[in-house]
């Protein structure tokens, strides 16, 4: 349970649940009742089987998107995302959860409202765990608010490719689906995982300059640091520190975020990379 994101939205009722409350949600489910019956009637129920039942129940989808001017925040979901009469700014979040539900996943996560940013401990955990959350998700959905249909020209121009945090949101997930501004899949055909579609990988490679083999099977680490820094060099973040923090997971580094340090954050990142790789030429970056 501790490996799950700190908060998840249930696609059954649209409500936001804290991680520690998820166990109670599972205990009220049919899956739990069935599991208890098996344990009571079968003498050889392996721990791996129990773990798999729980893991399957909590399969979740992550949203990757460009923030709009006004997004629903953590404290604005008391009655859930499916409540009638919500302002238009809730439409993206609501549609995302409906798409996830249609794909038969019970849980959804969005960075705008699933992190209590007033808690410094939770914000730190989110930053340092973000890559893992995306990697372990059952699905990551990318929403292009500025792309209509499958146009390679429009794709390259999308602001999604200029956002710092979306770099790890592209590299970390193993299963991804991409949607345009009308929530129509950008990839035509029956393939569920768009990362397995060669034509789409080619389009992503042209938009990012990242080799398609890396896009499909990325391994975090400190190898080829200059190349990874180059991937991020044209991207921007709202806060200066995030230019460094959004790379922690990509380099698989354990560094503590310290908002308020400004440009020193990137300096700390470079110092740690040099310490690990012994490549002093990174000072010229």
PDB file of C-alpha atoms in Angstrom:
ATOM      1  CA  UNK A   1       0.000   0.000   0.000  1.00  0.00           C
ATOM      2  CA  UNK A   2       2.856   2.387   0.777  1.00  0.00           C
ATOM      3  CA  UNK A   3       4.015   2.220  -2.827  1.00  0.00           C
ATOM      4  CA  UNK A   4       0.756   3.781  -4.051  1.00  0.00           C
ATOM      5  CA  UNK A   5       0.398   7.538  -4.604  1.00  0.00           C
ATOM      6  CA  UNK A   6      -0.603   9.488  -1.489  1.00  0.00           C
ATOM      7  CA  UNK A   7      -4.106  10.142  -2.886  1.00  0.00           C
ATOM      8  CA  UNK A   8      -6.179   8.493  -5.620  1.00  0.00           C
ATOM      9  CA  UNK A   9      -9.542   9.262  -7.208  1.00  0.00           C
ATOM     10  CA  UNK A  10     -12.009   6.382  -7.349  1.00  0.00           C
ATOM     11  CA  UNK A  11     -13.504   6.067 -10.826  1.00  0.00           C
ATOM     12  CA  UNK A  12     -16.548   4.430  -9.234  1.00  0.00           C
ATOM     13  CA  UNK A  13     -17.712   7.492  -7.288  1.00  0.00           C
ATOM     14  CA  UNK A  14     -15.263  10.208  -8.373  1.00  0.00           C
ATOM     15  CA  UNK A  15     -14.139  10.913  -4.820  1.00  0.00           C
ATOM     16  CA  UNK A  16     -10.586  11.536  -3.654  1.00  0.00           C
ATOM     17  CA  UNK A  17      -9.207   9.006  -1.156  1.00  0.00           C
ATOM     18  CA  UNK A  18      -6.161   9.269   1.073  1.00  0.00           C
ATOM     19  CA  UNK A  19      -3.759   6.340   0.841  1.00  0.00           C
ATOM     20  CA  UNK A  20      -4.354   5.160   4.399  1.00  0.00           C
ATOM     21  CA  UNK A  21      -8.101   5.038   3.687  1.00  0.00           C
ATOM     22  CA  UNK A  22      -7.655   2.770   0.661  1.00  0.00           C
ATOM     23  CA  UNK A  23      -7.318  -0.372   2.762  1.00  0.00           C
ATOM     24  CA  UNK A  24     -10.811   0.167   4.155  1.00  0.00           C
ATOM     25  CA  UNK A  25     -12.069   0.674   0.613  1.00  0.00           C
ATOM     26  CA  UNK A  26     -10.569  -2.687  -0.377  1.00  0.00           C
ATOM     27  CA  UNK A  27     -12.016  -4.425   2.692  1.00  0.00           C
ATOM     28  CA  UNK A  28     -15.499  -3.322   1.584  1.00  0.00           C
ATOM     29  CA  UNK A  29     -15.040  -4.753  -1.908  1.00  0.00           C
ATOM     30  CA  UNK A  30     -16.213  -8.007  -3.480  1.00  0.00           C
ATOM     31  CA  UNK A  31     -12.578  -8.827  -4.243  1.00  0.00           C
ATOM     32  CA  UNK A  32     -11.777  -8.779  -0.520  1.00  0.00           C
ATOM     33  CA  UNK A  33     -14.786 -10.940   0.360  1.00  0.00           C
ATOM     34  CA  UNK A  34     -13.796 -13.476  -2.292  1.00  0.00           C
ATOM     35  CA  UNK A  35     -10.197 -13.470  -1.086  1.00  0.00           C
ATOM     36  CA  UNK A  36     -11.233 -14.074   2.537  1.00  0.00           C
ATOM     37  CA  UNK A  37     -13.429 -16.975   1.448  1.00  0.00           C
ATOM     38  CA  UNK A  38     -10.508 -18.513  -0.439  1.00  0.00           C
ATOM     39  CA  UNK A  39      -8.203 -18.134   2.536  1.00  0.00           C
ATOM     40  CA  UNK A  40     -10.763 -19.791   4.811  1.00  0.00           C
ATOM     41  CA  UNK A  41     -11.446 -22.722   2.490  1.00  0.00           C
ATOM     42  CA  UNK A  42      -8.011 -23.249   0.982  1.00  0.00           C
ATOM     43  CA  UNK A  43      -5.031 -24.213   3.088  1.00  0.00           C
ATOM     44  CA  UNK A  44      -2.453 -23.303   0.439  1.00  0.00           C
ATOM     45  CA  UNK A  45      -3.046 -19.687  -0.548  1.00  0.00           C
ATOM     46  CA  UNK A  46       0.345 -18.236  -1.421  1.00  0.00           C
ATOM     47  CA  UNK A  47       1.324 -14.748  -0.326  1.00  0.00           C
ATOM     48  CA  UNK A  48       2.147 -13.894  -3.954  1.00  0.00           C
ATOM     49  CA  UNK A  49      -1.465 -14.612  -4.910  1.00  0.00           C
ATOM     50  CA  UNK A  50      -2.798 -12.300  -2.188  1.00  0.00           C
ATOM     51  CA  UNK A  51      -0.378  -9.570  -3.267  1.00  0.00           C
ATOM     52  CA  UNK A  52      -1.517  -9.905  -6.877  1.00  0.00           C
ATOM     53  CA  UNK A  53      -5.196  -9.622  -5.914  1.00  0.00           C
ATOM     54  CA  UNK A  54      -4.496  -6.389  -4.028  1.00  0.00           C
ATOM     55  CA  UNK A  55      -2.259  -5.031  -6.785  1.00  0.00           C
ATOM     56  CA  UNK A  56      -4.925  -5.726  -9.404  1.00  0.00           C
ATOM     57  CA  UNK A  57      -7.605  -4.011  -7.314  1.00  0.00           C
ATOM     58  CA  UNK A  58      -5.522  -0.845  -7.040  1.00  0.00           C
ATOM     59  CA  UNK A  59      -4.477  -0.576 -10.696  1.00  0.00           C
ATOM     60  CA  UNK A  60      -4.430   3.148 -11.406  1.00  0.00           C
ATOM     61  CA  UNK A  61      -4.049   5.517 -14.343  1.00  0.00           C
ATOM     62  CA  UNK A  62      -1.965   8.709 -14.287  1.00  0.00           C
ATOM     63  CA  UNK A  63      -2.753  11.886 -16.232  1.00  0.00           C
ATOM     64  CA  UNK A  64      -0.005  13.764 -18.054  1.00  0.00           C
ATOM     65  CA  UNK A  65      -1.042  17.177 -19.326  1.00  0.00           C
ATOM     66  CA  UNK A  66      -0.237  20.860 -19.597  1.00  0.00           C
ATOM     67  CA  UNK A  67      -1.722  22.811 -16.726  1.00  0.00           C
ATOM     68  CA  UNK A  68      -4.422  25.311 -17.610  1.00  0.00           C
ATOM     69  CA  UNK A  69      -4.760  28.697 -15.931  1.00  0.00           C
ATOM     70  CA  UNK A  70      -7.305  27.411 -13.423  1.00  0.00           C
ATOM     71  CA  UNK A  71      -7.236  23.747 -12.435  1.00  0.00           C
ATOM     72  CA  UNK A  72      -9.207  21.921  -9.701  1.00  0.00           C
ATOM     73  CA  UNK A  73      -7.015  21.742  -6.610  1.00  0.00           C
ATOM     74  CA  UNK A  74      -6.663  19.301  -3.728  1.00  0.00           C
ATOM     75  CA  UNK A  75      -9.228  20.908  -1.440  1.00  0.00           C
ATOM     76  CA  UNK A  76     -11.864  21.367  -4.151  1.00  0.00           C
ATOM     77  CA  UNK A  77     -13.117  17.787  -4.497  1.00  0.00           C
ATOM     78  CA  UNK A  78     -15.292  17.230  -1.417  1.00  0.00           C
ATOM     79  CA  UNK A  79     -18.102  15.637  -3.437  1.00  0.00           C
ATOM     80  CA  UNK A  80     -16.092  14.096  -6.257  1.00  0.00           C
ATOM     81  CA  UNK A  81     -15.458  14.849  -9.923  1.00  0.00           C
ATOM     82  CA  UNK A  82     -18.758  13.425 -11.180  1.00  0.00           C
ATOM     83  CA  UNK A  83     -20.939  15.878  -9.256  1.00  0.00           C
ATOM     84  CA  UNK A  84     -23.386  17.737 -11.489  1.00  0.00           C
ATOM     85  CA  UNK A  85     -23.069  21.495 -11.829  1.00  0.00           C
ATOM     86  CA  UNK A  86     -19.286  21.669 -11.507  1.00  0.00           C
ATOM     87  CA  UNK A  87     -17.576  24.673 -13.182  1.00  0.00           C
ATOM     88  CA  UNK A  88     -16.132  24.157 -16.701  1.00  0.00           C
ATOM     89  CA  UNK A  89     -12.592  24.036 -15.311  1.00  0.00           C
ATOM     90  CA  UNK A  90     -13.432  20.596 -13.868  1.00  0.00           C
ATOM     91  CA  UNK A  91     -14.251  19.180 -17.308  1.00  0.00           C
ATOM     92  CA  UNK A  92     -10.746  17.891 -18.101  1.00  0.00           C
ATOM     93  CA  UNK A  93     -10.438  16.069 -14.787  1.00  0.00           C
ATOM     94  CA  UNK A  94     -13.948  14.665 -15.039  1.00  0.00           C
ATOM     95  CA  UNK A  95     -13.424  13.453 -18.604  1.00  0.00           C
ATOM     96  CA  UNK A  96     -10.099  11.893 -17.671  1.00  0.00           C
ATOM     97  CA  UNK A  97     -11.744   9.898 -14.870  1.00  0.00           C
ATOM     98  CA  UNK A  98     -14.560   8.797 -17.186  1.00  0.00           C
ATOM     99  CA  UNK A  99     -12.049   7.601 -19.798  1.00  0.00           C
ATOM    100  CA  UNK A 100     -10.145   5.683 -17.114  1.00  0.00           C
ATOM    101  CA  UNK A 101     -13.383   4.091 -15.915  1.00  0.00           C
ATOM    102  CA  UNK A 102     -14.279   3.045 -19.472  1.00  0.00           C
ATOM    103  CA  UNK A 103     -10.866   1.385 -19.688  1.00  0.00           C
ATOM    104  CA  UNK A 104     -11.884  -0.640 -16.600  1.00  0.00           C
ATOM    105  CA  UNK A 105      -9.386   0.863 -14.175  1.00  0.00           C
ATOM    106  CA  UNK A 106     -10.688   1.685 -10.720  1.00  0.00           C
ATOM    107  CA  UNK A 107      -8.368   4.510  -9.752  1.00  0.00           C
ATOM    108  CA  UNK A 108      -7.027   7.718 -11.271  1.00  0.00           C
ATOM    109  CA  UNK A 109      -4.346  10.269 -10.362  1.00  0.00           C
ATOM    110  CA  UNK A 110      -3.850  13.865 -11.484  1.00  0.00           C
ATOM    111  CA  UNK A 111      -1.078  16.153 -10.242  1.00  0.00           C
ATOM    112  CA  UNK A 112      -3.351  19.178  -9.873  1.00  0.00           C
ATOM    113  CA  UNK A 113      -5.578  17.688  -7.167  1.00  0.00           C
ATOM    114  CA  UNK A 114      -4.026  14.462  -5.841  1.00  0.00           C
ATOM    115  CA  UNK A 115      -1.175  16.132  -3.925  1.00  0.00           C
ATOM    116  CA  UNK A 116      -1.749  18.108  -0.753  1.00  0.00           C
ATOM    117  CA  UNK A 117       0.771  20.833  -1.489  1.00  0.00           C
ATOM    118  CA  UNK A 118       0.149  22.440   1.901  1.00  0.00           C
ATOM    119  CA  UNK A 119       1.937  19.446   3.437  1.00  0.00           C
ATOM    120  CA  UNK A 120       5.685  19.792   2.876  1.00  0.00           C
ATOM    121  CA  UNK A 121       6.173  16.089   3.663  1.00  0.00           C
ATOM    122  CA  UNK A 122       3.598  14.987   1.097  1.00  0.00           C
ATOM    123  CA  UNK A 123       4.933  17.370  -1.544  1.00  0.00           C
ATOM    124  CA  UNK A 124       8.464  16.053  -0.997  1.00  0.00           C
ATOM    125  CA  UNK A 125       7.257  12.453  -1.247  1.00  0.00           C
ATOM    126  CA  UNK A 126       5.398  13.257  -4.467  1.00  0.00           C
ATOM    127  CA  UNK A 127       8.466  14.837  -6.080  1.00  0.00           C
ATOM    128  CA  UNK A 128      10.822  12.034  -5.109  1.00  0.00           C
ATOM    129  CA  UNK A 129       8.311   9.265  -5.938  1.00  0.00           C
ATOM    130  CA  UNK A 130       6.806  10.703  -9.114  1.00  0.00           C
ATOM    131  CA  UNK A 131       8.911   8.697 -11.559  1.00  0.00           C
ATOM    132  CA  UNK A 132       8.089   5.459  -9.714  1.00  0.00           C
ATOM    133  CA  UNK A 133       4.374   6.272  -9.595  1.00  0.00           C
ATOM    134  CA  UNK A 134       4.328   6.729 -13.362  1.00  0.00           C
ATOM    135  CA  UNK A 135       6.468   3.621 -13.907  1.00  0.00           C
ATOM    136  CA  UNK A 136       4.206   1.449 -11.750  1.00  0.00           C
ATOM    137  CA  UNK A 137       0.930   2.799 -13.133  1.00  0.00           C
ATOM    138  CA  UNK A 138      -1.278   0.461 -15.132  1.00  0.00           C
ATOM    139  CA  UNK A 139      -1.670   3.262 -17.667  1.00  0.00           C
ATOM    140  CA  UNK A 140      -0.603   6.843 -18.293  1.00  0.00           C
ATOM    141  CA  UNK A 141      -2.944   9.013 -20.332  1.00  0.00           C
ATOM    142  CA  UNK A 142      -1.492  12.011 -22.159  1.00  0.00           C
ATOM    143  CA  UNK A 143      -3.960  14.779 -22.943  1.00  0.00           C
ATOM    144  CA  UNK A 144      -3.008  17.282 -25.657  1.00  0.00           C
ATOM    145  CA  UNK A 145      -5.202  20.326 -25.082  1.00  0.00           C
ATOM    146  CA  UNK A 146      -3.726  22.025 -28.169  1.00  0.00           C
ATOM    147  CA  UNK A 147      -3.751  19.146 -30.679  1.00  0.00           C
ATOM    148  CA  UNK A 148      -6.693  18.171 -32.882  1.00  0.00           C
ATOM    149  CA  UNK A 149      -6.481  14.800 -34.625  1.00  0.00           C
ATOM    150  CA  UNK A 150      -3.282  13.062 -35.673  1.00  0.00           C
ATOM    151  CA  UNK A 151      -1.210  15.790 -37.271  1.00  0.00           C
ATOM    152  CA  UNK A 152       2.552  15.467 -36.912  1.00  0.00           C
ATOM    153  CA  UNK A 153       2.879  19.201 -37.483  1.00  0.00           C
ATOM    154  CA  UNK A 154       0.455  20.034 -34.657  1.00  0.00           C
ATOM    155  CA  UNK A 155       2.050  17.409 -32.446  1.00  0.00           C
ATOM    156  CA  UNK A 156       5.497  18.988 -32.610  1.00  0.00           C
ATOM    157  CA  UNK A 157       4.026  22.391 -31.741  1.00  0.00           C
ATOM    158  CA  UNK A 158       2.192  21.144 -28.650  1.00  0.00           C
ATOM    159  CA  UNK A 159       3.220  22.884 -25.438  1.00  0.00           C
ATOM    160  CA  UNK A 160       3.143  19.501 -23.732  1.00  0.00           C
ATOM    161  CA  UNK A 161       6.607  18.847 -25.186  1.00  0.00           C
ATOM    162  CA  UNK A 162       7.941  22.064 -23.652  1.00  0.00           C
ATOM    163  CA  UNK A 163       6.921  21.313 -20.059  1.00  0.00           C
ATOM    164  CA  UNK A 164       9.708  20.080 -17.778  1.00  0.00           C
ATOM    165  CA  UNK A 165       7.725  17.521 -15.825  1.00  0.00           C
ATOM    166  CA  UNK A 166       6.292  15.820 -18.915  1.00  0.00           C
ATOM    167  CA  UNK A 167       9.731  14.488 -19.841  1.00  0.00           C
ATOM    168  CA  UNK A 168       9.668  11.880 -17.079  1.00  0.00           C
ATOM    169  CA  UNK A 169       5.934  11.435 -17.668  1.00  0.00           C
ATOM    170  CA  UNK A 170       6.862  10.330 -21.200  1.00  0.00           C
ATOM    171  CA  UNK A 171       9.837   8.154 -20.265  1.00  0.00           C
ATOM    172  CA  UNK A 172       8.647   6.424 -17.089  1.00  0.00           C
ATOM    173  CA  UNK A 173       5.364   4.687 -18.069  1.00  0.00           C
ATOM    174  CA  UNK A 174       5.384   1.328 -19.788  1.00  0.00           C
ATOM    175  CA  UNK A 175       1.817   1.690 -21.050  1.00  0.00           C
ATOM    176  CA  UNK A 176       0.539   4.972 -22.528  1.00  0.00           C
ATOM    177  CA  UNK A 177      -2.416   6.298 -24.467  1.00  0.00           C
ATOM    178  CA  UNK A 178      -2.494   9.715 -26.134  1.00  0.00           C
ATOM    179  CA  UNK A 179      -5.635  11.819 -26.620  1.00  0.00           C
ATOM    180  CA  UNK A 180      -6.266  15.047 -28.515  1.00  0.00           C
ATOM    181  CA  UNK A 181      -8.287  18.038 -27.282  1.00  0.00           C
ATOM    182  CA  UNK A 182     -11.600  16.260 -27.988  1.00  0.00           C
ATOM    183  CA  UNK A 183     -10.495  13.182 -26.017  1.00  0.00           C
ATOM    184  CA  UNK A 184     -10.179  11.200 -29.237  1.00  0.00           C
ATOM    185  CA  UNK A 185      -7.258   8.728 -29.297  1.00  0.00           C
ATOM    186  CA  UNK A 186      -4.396  10.106 -31.377  1.00  0.00           C
ATOM    187  CA  UNK A 187      -3.571   6.591 -32.550  1.00  0.00           C
ATOM    188  CA  UNK A 188      -6.048   4.786 -34.751  1.00  0.00           C
ATOM    189  CA  UNK A 189      -6.380   1.031 -34.574  1.00  0.00           C
ATOM    190  CA  UNK A 190      -6.839  -1.671 -31.949  1.00  0.00           C
ATOM    191  CA  UNK A 191      -3.492  -1.341 -30.117  1.00  0.00           C
ATOM    192  CA  UNK A 192      -4.125  -0.471 -26.460  1.00  0.00           C
ATOM    193  CA  UNK A 193      -0.573   0.637 -25.691  1.00  0.00           C
ATOM    194  CA  UNK A 194       0.363   3.481 -28.022  1.00  0.00           C
ATOM    195  CA  UNK A 195       4.023   2.992 -27.116  1.00  0.00           C
ATOM    196  CA  UNK A 196       3.911  -0.154 -29.227  1.00  0.00           C
ATOM    197  CA  UNK A 197       2.786   1.646 -32.413  1.00  0.00           C
ATOM    198  CA  UNK A 198       5.861   2.272 -34.647  1.00  0.00           C
ATOM    199  CA  UNK A 199       4.349   5.237 -36.528  1.00  0.00           C
ATOM    200  CA  UNK A 200       3.463   6.961 -33.269  1.00  0.00           C
ATOM    201  CA  UNK A 201       6.906   6.316 -31.802  1.00  0.00           C
ATOM    202  CA  UNK A 202       8.423   7.897 -34.917  1.00  0.00           C
ATOM    203  CA  UNK A 203       6.254  10.977 -34.392  1.00  0.00           C
ATOM    204  CA  UNK A 204       7.287  11.206 -30.739  1.00  0.00           C
ATOM    205  CA  UNK A 205      10.924  10.829 -31.683  1.00  0.00           C
ATOM    206  CA  UNK A 206      10.655  13.734 -34.126  1.00  0.00           C
ATOM    207  CA  UNK A 207       8.949  15.866 -31.502  1.00  0.00           C
ATOM    208  CA  UNK A 208      11.475  15.121 -28.737  1.00  0.00           C
ATOM    209  CA  UNK A 209      14.698  14.003 -30.532  1.00  0.00           C
ATOM    210  CA  UNK A 210      14.701  11.033 -28.146  1.00  0.00           C
ATOM    211  CA  UNK A 211      15.378   7.681 -29.905  1.00  0.00           C
ATOM    212  CA  UNK A 212      12.272   5.531 -30.199  1.00  0.00           C
ATOM    213  CA  UNK A 213      13.978   2.579 -28.489  1.00  0.00           C
ATOM    214  CA  UNK A 214      14.552   4.815 -25.445  1.00  0.00           C
ATOM    215  CA  UNK A 215      10.978   6.083 -25.509  1.00  0.00           C
ATOM    216  CA  UNK A 216       9.733   2.518 -25.470  1.00  0.00           C
ATOM    217  CA  UNK A 217      12.112   1.040 -22.882  1.00  0.00           C
ATOM    218  CA  UNK A 218      13.737   3.741 -20.760  1.00  0.00           C
ATOM    219  CA  UNK A 219      15.922   2.790 -17.801  1.00  0.00           C
ATOM    220  CA  UNK A 220      16.590   5.532 -15.240  1.00  0.00           C
ATOM    221  CA  UNK A 221      20.188   6.127 -14.203  1.00  0.00           C
ATOM    222  CA  UNK A 222      23.216   8.367 -14.514  1.00  0.00           C
ATOM    223  CA  UNK A 223      24.548   6.929 -17.759  1.00  0.00           C
ATOM    224  CA  UNK A 224      24.762   9.351 -20.710  1.00  0.00           C
ATOM    225  CA  UNK A 225      24.080  12.386 -18.495  1.00  0.00           C
ATOM    226  CA  UNK A 226      24.747  14.946 -21.221  1.00  0.00           C
ATOM    227  CA  UNK A 227      22.208  13.363 -23.532  1.00  0.00           C
ATOM    228  CA  UNK A 228      19.534  13.355 -20.833  1.00  0.00           C
ATOM    229  CA  UNK A 229      20.294  16.966 -19.922  1.00  0.00           C
ATOM    230  CA  UNK A 230      19.958  17.845 -23.596  1.00  0.00           C
ATOM    231  CA  UNK A 231      16.485  16.284 -23.712  1.00  0.00           C
ATOM    232  CA  UNK A 232      15.437  18.666 -20.942  1.00  0.00           C
ATOM    233  CA  UNK A 233      17.301  21.750 -22.142  1.00  0.00           C
ATOM    234  CA  UNK A 234      14.429  23.250 -24.165  1.00  0.00           C
ATOM    235  CA  UNK A 235      11.779  22.582 -21.521  1.00  0.00           C
ATOM    236  CA  UNK A 236      10.442  25.044 -18.969  1.00  0.00           C
ATOM    237  CA  UNK A 237       8.872  24.872 -15.530  1.00  0.00           C
ATOM    238  CA  UNK A 238       6.811  27.367 -13.567  1.00  0.00           C
ATOM    239  CA  UNK A 239       9.254  27.293 -10.650  1.00  0.00           C
ATOM    240  CA  UNK A 240      13.006  27.562 -11.186  1.00  0.00           C
ATOM    241  CA  UNK A 241      13.766  24.666  -8.841  1.00  0.00           C
ATOM    242  CA  UNK A 242      11.583  22.283 -10.835  1.00  0.00           C
ATOM    243  CA  UNK A 243      14.064  22.369 -13.734  1.00  0.00           C
ATOM    244  CA  UNK A 244      16.213  20.196 -11.477  1.00  0.00           C
ATOM    245  CA  UNK A 245      13.536  18.362  -9.504  1.00  0.00           C
ATOM    246  CA  UNK A 246      11.836  17.010 -12.634  1.00  0.00           C
ATOM    247  CA  UNK A 247      15.086  15.190 -13.483  1.00  0.00           C
ATOM    248  CA  UNK A 248      15.628  13.424 -10.147  1.00  0.00           C
ATOM    249  CA  UNK A 249      13.717  10.329 -11.242  1.00  0.00           C
ATOM    250  CA  UNK A 250      15.245  10.233 -14.714  1.00  0.00           C
ATOM    251  CA  UNK A 251      18.733  10.098 -13.189  1.00  0.00           C
ATOM    252  CA  UNK A 252      17.528   7.881 -10.316  1.00  0.00           C
ATOM    253  CA  UNK A 253      19.012  10.243  -7.740  1.00  0.00           C
ATOM    254  CA  UNK A 254      17.911  10.607  -4.124  1.00  0.00           C
ATOM    255  CA  UNK A 255      18.000  14.341  -3.501  1.00  0.00           C
ATOM    256  CA  UNK A 256      15.760  16.357  -1.219  1.00  0.00           C
ATOM    257  CA  UNK A 257      13.753  19.175  -2.813  1.00  0.00           C
ATOM    258  CA  UNK A 258      14.227  22.556  -1.137  1.00  0.00           C
ATOM    259  CA  UNK A 259      11.839  25.106  -2.590  1.00  0.00           C
ATOM    260  CA  UNK A 260      13.262  28.572  -2.243  1.00  0.00           C
ATOM    261  CA  UNK A 261      16.788  27.620  -3.322  1.00  0.00           C
ATOM    262  CA  UNK A 262      16.205  28.864  -6.870  1.00  0.00           C
ATOM    263  CA  UNK A 263      18.983  28.115  -9.377  1.00  0.00           C
ATOM    264  CA  UNK A 264      21.025  26.360  -6.688  1.00  0.00           C
ATOM    265  CA  UNK A 265      18.776  23.335  -7.257  1.00  0.00           C
ATOM    266  CA  UNK A 266      20.268  22.692 -10.680  1.00  0.00           C
ATOM    267  CA  UNK A 267      23.732  23.201  -9.235  1.00  0.00           C
ATOM    268  CA  UNK A 268      23.037  20.532  -6.603  1.00  0.00           C
ATOM    269  CA  UNK A 269      21.871  18.197  -9.363  1.00  0.00           C
ATOM    270  CA  UNK A 270      25.075  18.715 -11.369  1.00  0.00           C
ATOM    271  CA  UNK A 271      27.265  18.235  -8.283  1.00  0.00           C
ATOM    272  CA  UNK A 272      25.525  14.928  -7.524  1.00  0.00           C
ATOM    273  CA  UNK A 273      25.854  13.790 -11.138  1.00  0.00           C
ATOM    274  CA  UNK A 274      29.564  14.596 -11.095  1.00  0.00           C
ATOM    275  CA  UNK A 275      30.002  12.767  -7.792  1.00  0.00           C
ATOM    276  CA  UNK A 276      28.307   9.646  -9.146  1.00  0.00           C
ATOM    277  CA  UNK A 277      29.740   9.651 -12.689  1.00  0.00           C
ATOM    278  CA  UNK A 278      33.127  11.262 -11.978  1.00  0.00           C
ATOM    279  CA  UNK A 279      32.538  13.291 -15.164  1.00  0.00           C
ATOM    280  CA  UNK A 280      33.838  16.759 -14.296  1.00  0.00           C
ATOM    281  CA  UNK A 281      33.102  17.977 -17.836  1.00  0.00           C
ATOM    282  CA  UNK A 282      29.482  18.397 -16.695  1.00  0.00           C
ATOM    283  CA  UNK A 283      30.617  21.610 -15.036  1.00  0.00           C
ATOM    284  CA  UNK A 284      30.617  23.103 -18.543  1.00  0.00           C
ATOM    285  CA  UNK A 285      26.916  22.342 -18.997  1.00  0.00           C
TER     286      UNK A 285
END
